Tab-separated table of C-alpha atoms in Angstrom:
chain	number	residue	atom	x	y	z
R	1	MET	CA	14.633	-2.142	-1.009
R	2	THR	CA	12.826	-1.103	-4.207
R	3	ALA	CA	16.144	-0.583	-6.003
R	4	GLU	CA	16.849	-4.276	-5.499
R	5	VAL	CA	13.469	-5.583	-6.607
R	6	LEU	CA	12.448	-3.178	-9.396
R	7	THR	CA	14.571	-3.438	-12.528
R	8	ALA	CA	14.498	-0.874	-15.314
R	9	GLU	CA	13.078	-3.548	-17.631
R	10	ALA	CA	10.084	-4.024	-15.330
R	11	VAL	CA	8.668	-0.562	-16.025
R	12	GLU	CA	6.407	0.117	-19.026
R	13	VAL	CA	4.804	3.395	-20.072
R	14	GLY	CA	2.076	4.346	-22.529
R	15	ALA	CA	-0.055	1.233	-22.061
R	16	ALA	CA	-3.830	0.993	-22.417
R	17	ALA	CA	-6.392	-1.316	-20.806
R	18	ALA	CA	-10.179	-1.432	-20.943
R	19	ASP	CA	-10.605	-2.538	-17.324
R	20	GLN	CA	-8.941	-3.724	-14.115
R	21	ALA	CA	-8.715	-7.325	-15.292
R	22	GLU	CA	-6.782	-6.377	-18.412
R	23	ALA	CA	-4.485	-4.099	-16.425
R	24	ILE	CA	-3.759	-6.833	-13.871
R	25	ASP	CA	-3.021	-9.294	-16.670
R	26	ARG	CA	-0.595	-6.784	-18.178
R	27	VAL	CA	1.371	-6.116	-14.990
R	28	GLY	CA	1.139	-9.771	-13.970
R	29	ALA	CA	2.636	-10.858	-17.293
R	30	LEU	CA	5.522	-8.490	-16.625
R	31	LEU	CA	6.147	-10.123	-13.238
R	32	VAL	CA	6.131	-13.523	-14.962
R	33	ALA	CA	8.499	-12.299	-17.684
R	34	GLN	CA	10.900	-10.973	-15.026
R	35	GLY	CA	10.988	-14.378	-13.360
R	36	ASN	CA	9.287	-13.205	-10.180
R	37	VAL	CA	6.192	-15.407	-10.233
R	38	THR	CA	4.399	-18.255	-11.964
R	39	THR	CA	1.285	-17.683	-14.062
R	40	ALA	CA	-0.788	-19.035	-11.167
R	41	TYR	CA	0.202	-15.968	-9.160
R	42	VAL	CA	-1.497	-13.739	-11.731
R	43	THR	CA	-4.721	-15.671	-11.158
R	44	ALA	CA	-4.287	-15.023	-7.441
R	45	MET	CA	-3.904	-11.295	-8.168
R	46	HIS	CA	-7.377	-11.336	-9.703
R	47	ALA	CA	-8.686	-13.268	-6.697
R	48	ARG	CA	-7.264	-10.647	-4.330
R	49	GLU	CA	-8.897	-7.837	-6.292
R	50	ALA	CA	-12.246	-9.612	-6.049
R	51	ILE	CA	-11.948	-9.553	-2.246
R	52	VAL	CA	-10.912	-5.927	-1.819
R	53	SER	CA	-9.741	-3.173	-4.137
R	54	THR	CA	-6.004	-2.551	-4.184
R	55	TYR	CA	-6.471	1.039	-5.319
R	56	LEU	CA	-4.447	3.303	-3.003
R	57	GLY	CA	-5.431	6.749	-4.238
R	58	ASN	CA	-3.539	9.367	-6.276
R	59	GLY	CA	-4.042	7.253	-9.401
R	60	ILE	CA	-2.107	4.292	-7.983
R	61	ALA	CA	-3.174	0.639	-7.749
R	62	LEU	CA	-1.067	-2.086	-6.114
R	63	PRO	CA	-2.419	-5.491	-7.227
R	64	HIS	CA	-0.833	-8.522	-5.577
R	65	GLY	CA	-1.679	-12.154	-4.935
R	66	THR	CA	-3.549	-13.736	-2.049
R	67	SER	CA	-1.757	-15.226	0.954
R	68	GLU	CA	-2.433	-18.685	-0.432
R	69	ALA	CA	-0.358	-17.826	-3.509
R	70	GLN	CA	2.936	-17.372	-1.624
R	71	GLY	CA	4.193	-20.605	-3.115
R	72	GLU	CA	3.869	-19.124	-6.605
R	73	VAL	CA	6.418	-16.385	-5.831
R	74	ILE	CA	9.829	-17.314	-7.237
R	75	ARG	CA	11.603	-14.204	-5.998
R	76	THR	CA	10.492	-10.866	-4.622
R	77	GLY	CA	9.907	-8.218	-7.246
R	78	LEU	CA	7.891	-5.296	-8.555
R	79	ALA	CA	6.547	-4.479	-12.001
R	80	VAL	CA	5.063	-1.147	-13.060
R	81	VAL	CA	2.770	-0.419	-15.986
R	82	GLN	CA	1.649	3.124	-16.670
R	83	PHE	CA	-1.757	3.759	-18.257
R	84	PRO	CA	-1.786	7.490	-19.164
R	85	ALA	CA	-5.504	7.507	-20.023
R	86	GLY	CA	-6.329	5.740	-16.780
R	87	VAL	CA	-8.021	2.427	-16.018
R	88	PRO	CA	-11.379	2.405	-14.172
R	89	TRP	CA	-10.626	1.207	-10.633
R	90	GLY	CA	-13.677	1.682	-8.485
R	91	GLU	CA	-14.631	5.342	-8.365
R	92	GLU	CA	-11.276	6.633	-9.629
R	93	PRO	CA	-8.956	5.801	-12.526
R	94	ALA	CA	-5.564	4.194	-11.922
R	95	ARG	CA	-2.730	5.465	-14.083
R	96	LEU	CA	0.159	3.692	-12.391
R	97	VAL	CA	-0.398	-0.010	-11.683
R	98	ILE	CA	2.325	-1.571	-9.540
R	99	GLY	CA	2.374	-5.352	-9.356
R	100	LEU	CA	3.886	-6.747	-6.155
R	101	ALA	CA	5.191	-10.232	-5.433
R	102	ALA	CA	7.103	-10.921	-2.236
R	103	ASN	CA	8.482	-13.810	-0.223
R	104	ALA	CA	7.848	-13.953	3.534
R	105	ASP	CA	7.812	-10.457	5.102
R	106	GLU	CA	9.899	-8.766	2.398
R	107	HIS	CA	6.817	-6.889	1.229
R	108	ILE	CA	6.811	-4.872	4.477
R	109	ALA	CA	9.964	-2.948	3.575
R	110	ILE	CA	8.748	-2.495	0.005
R	111	LEU	CA	5.347	-1.134	1.045
R	112	SER	CA	6.983	1.144	3.595
R	113	ARG	CA	9.258	2.594	0.919
R	114	LEU	CA	6.510	2.964	-1.679
R	115	ALA	CA	4.134	4.611	0.772
R	116	GLY	CA	6.269	7.708	1.199
R	117	ILE	CA	6.398	8.169	-2.560
R	118	LEU	CA	2.786	7.398	-3.362
R	119	ASP	CA	1.461	9.840	-0.770
R	120	ASP	CA	2.941	12.663	-2.866
R	121	GLU	CA	0.042	13.720	-5.094
R	122	GLU	CA	2.146	15.953	-7.323
R	123	LEU	CA	4.742	13.227	-7.886
R	124	CYS	CA	2.078	10.634	-8.683
R	125	GLU	CA	0.524	13.010	-11.211
R	126	ARG	CA	3.902	13.510	-12.858
R	127	LEU	CA	4.648	9.799	-13.007
R	128	GLY	CA	1.226	9.163	-14.517
R	129	ARG	CA	2.163	11.455	-17.434
R	130	ALA	CA	5.830	10.467	-17.814
R	131	THR	CA	6.919	9.272	-21.246
R	132	ASP	CA	10.260	7.838	-20.139
R	133	PRO	CA	10.166	4.638	-18.040
R	134	ALA	CA	13.506	5.646	-16.536
R	135	GLU	CA	11.779	8.567	-14.787
R	136	ILE	CA	9.355	6.225	-13.036
R	137	HIS	CA	12.102	3.769	-12.163
R	138	ALA	CA	14.271	6.525	-10.688
R	139	ALA	CA	11.413	7.888	-8.570
R	140	LEU	CA	10.490	4.486	-7.146
R	141	THR	CA	14.059	3.494	-6.360
R	142	ALA	CA	15.375	6.810	-5.039
R	143	PRO	CA	16.988	6.746	-1.570
R	144	VAL	CA	14.718	7.617	1.340
R	145	ASP	CA	15.052	11.194	2.602
R	146	ASP	CA	15.791	11.130	6.336
R	147	ASP	CA	13.773	14.320	6.786
R	148	GLU	CA	10.717	12.597	5.299
R	149	GLU	CA	11.100	9.748	7.774
R	150	ASP	CA	11.305	12.256	10.616
R	151	ASP	CA	8.067	13.904	9.439
R	152	GLU	CA	6.286	10.549	9.595
R	153	GLU	CA	7.590	9.875	13.080
R	154	HIS	CA	6.299	13.230	14.331
R	155	GLU	CA	2.680	12.919	13.171
R	156	THR	CA	0.635	14.906	15.698
R	157	VAL	CA	-1.112	12.723	18.282
R	158	PRO	CA	-4.796	13.598	18.886
R	159	PRO	CA	-5.551	14.647	22.504
R	160	GLY	CA	-8.455	12.204	23.035
R	161	ILE	CA	-8.456	8.504	23.900
R	162	ARG	CA	-5.848	5.851	23.226
R	163	ARG	CA	-5.554	2.075	23.264
R	164	THR	CA	-2.607	-0.289	22.924
R	165	ALA	CA	-2.911	-3.733	21.345
R	166	ARG	CA	-0.892	-6.375	19.522
R	167	ILE	CA	-1.573	-7.044	15.840
R	168	THR	CA	-3.007	-10.515	15.289
R	169	ASN	CA	-4.363	-9.979	11.780
R	170	PRO	CA	-2.254	-12.336	9.590
R	171	SER	CA	-1.837	-9.536	7.037
R	172	GLY	CA	-0.554	-7.060	9.630
R	173	LEU	CA	-1.347	-3.561	8.366
R	174	HIS	CA	-0.584	-4.215	4.745
R	175	ALA	CA	-2.659	-3.305	1.697
R	176	ARG	CA	-5.910	-5.113	2.507
R	177	PRO	CA	-6.285	-4.331	6.238
R	178	ALA	CA	-4.993	-0.797	5.659
R	179	ALA	CA	-7.714	-0.299	3.041
R	180	GLN	CA	-10.267	-1.696	5.487
R	181	VAL	CA	-9.140	0.749	8.179
R	182	VAL	CA	-9.501	3.708	5.807
R	183	ALA	CA	-12.946	2.529	4.654
R	184	ARG	CA	-14.219	2.014	8.205
R	185	LEU	CA	-13.021	5.458	9.308
R	186	GLN	CA	-14.398	7.337	6.316
R	187	PRO	CA	-17.937	7.959	7.701
R	188	LEU	CA	-16.704	8.688	11.236
R	189	ASP	CA	-15.948	12.114	12.695
R	190	ALA	CA	-12.592	11.480	14.380
R	191	ASP	CA	-8.886	12.106	14.004
R	192	VAL	CA	-6.997	8.822	14.322
R	193	VAL	CA	-3.259	8.209	14.534
R	194	ILE	CA	-1.537	4.818	14.722
R	195	GLU	CA	1.874	4.514	16.385
R	196	ILE	CA	4.187	1.522	15.941
R	197	ASN	CA	7.840	1.314	16.965
R	198	GLY	CA	8.037	5.084	17.422
R	199	ARG	CA	6.563	5.856	13.993
R	200	ARG	CA	3.155	7.456	13.572
R	201	ALA	CA	0.681	7.566	10.710
R	202	ASP	CA	-2.654	9.191	9.935
R	203	ALA	CA	-4.997	6.178	9.878
R	204	ARG	CA	-7.155	7.853	7.227
R	205	SER	CA	-4.271	7.772	4.747
R	206	ILE	CA	-3.679	4.313	3.270
R	207	THR	CA	-0.194	5.201	2.086
R	208	SER	CA	0.736	6.675	5.465
R	209	THR	CA	-0.579	3.549	7.188
R	210	LEU	CA	1.273	1.245	4.787
R	211	GLY	CA	4.411	3.236	5.487
R	212	LEU	CA	4.424	1.932	9.068
R	213	GLY	CA	5.444	-1.469	7.694
R	214	ALA	CA	3.504	-3.168	10.504
R	215	SER	CA	3.238	-6.946	10.643
R	216	VAL	CA	1.541	-9.556	12.807
R	217	GLY	CA	2.928	-9.536	16.345
R	218	ASP	CA	3.788	-5.833	16.389
R	219	GLU	CA	2.423	-3.732	19.243
R	220	LEU	CA	0.586	-0.563	18.252
R	221	THR	CA	-1.102	2.333	19.983
R	222	ILE	CA	-4.192	3.936	18.494
R	223	PHE	CA	-4.996	7.568	19.333
R	224	ALA	CA	-8.447	8.954	18.520
R	225	ASP	CA	-10.167	12.283	19.109
R	226	GLY	CA	-13.499	13.706	17.956
R	227	ARG	CA	-17.230	13.016	18.169
R	228	ASP	CA	-16.837	9.415	16.963
R	229	ALA	CA	-13.477	8.753	18.633
R	230	GLU	CA	-14.630	5.670	20.545
R	231	ALA	CA	-16.237	4.105	17.460
R	232	ALA	CA	-13.173	4.904	15.362
R	233	LEU	CA	-10.823	3.354	17.890
R	234	GLU	CA	-12.933	0.200	18.120
R	235	ALA	CA	-13.149	-0.033	14.319
R	236	VAL	CA	-9.372	-0.004	13.947
R	237	LEU	CA	-8.928	-2.475	16.815
R	238	ALA	CA	-11.423	-4.891	15.247
R	239	ILE	CA	-9.354	-5.013	12.067
R	240	VAL	CA	-5.844	-5.204	13.498
R	241	THR	CA	-6.764	-7.804	16.137
R	242	SER	CA	-8.718	-10.012	13.729
R	243	GLY	CA	-7.449	-13.570	13.660
R	244	SER	CA	-8.375	-14.156	10.040
R	245	ASP	CA	-7.048	-12.947	6.694
R	246	LEU	CA	-10.297	-12.480	4.780
C-alpha cells in the first residue's frame, strides 16, 4: 500500500525545525504540494497533536488530521521529512516525521505496513541518518516479508486471563487509541497481548498494535497475565469499547 501512496518526491532529508509545530507545518506543506490535502488539513494536524502526541517511538512521529478533517483529504498519501538533529516531541526527539492523510479506512493498511518497519529500532536509526531520500523511500515501500507477518501472528499469549469484545471506538486501534493503550499499560505490571483476525500484538508496543490494522466493528481478544492483569485488561477494554473519538 505504501508504494502506491508515497512518491519519491514526497520524501525530504536534511531538514531542521525548532519545534513540533514547525515540523508539522513542513510535512503538511509537502502533503499539500503533492495534492493529497487542502491547507485546512494541516490545521487539523495541529489540532490532533494538541489532543494526543503522535510520537510512536524510535524517533518516529506520525502526525495526521482529526476525524473531522476527512473532507479535507483529496487523495490518500504519505509525506516524509527527515530531521537529522531531531525535533523535540514530548520526552524524545523525532527524526523522521511521517505525515498521513487517508480516505475512509485506507489508513488501516498503511498503518499496518508502516508498523512492521517502524518497530525496527536499527532501521529507524539508519533512516534518521540517511542522506539520500531514495533510501527512506525504498525502506517504506519495500514488499512485506511473509516471515515477518508470521512472527506477528505467533506472538506468545500470556497464560492468565482473557476477554473478548468488539471494537466500538470510532478510531479502532489506530494511532490515538493505540497510544492511549500503551500509556495506560505503562505503570501496570502485566503482559498483555491483543489478538484480532488471527494476528497478535504486544499491547505495550504502539507499532505492534498499529500493525493489527484493527478498525471499529472488529472482534478482539485481550490476554493479560501478571500482578495487574485484571486492571490492564480493563484498561484496554475501556479504550477499545469507547463510543467516542476524543
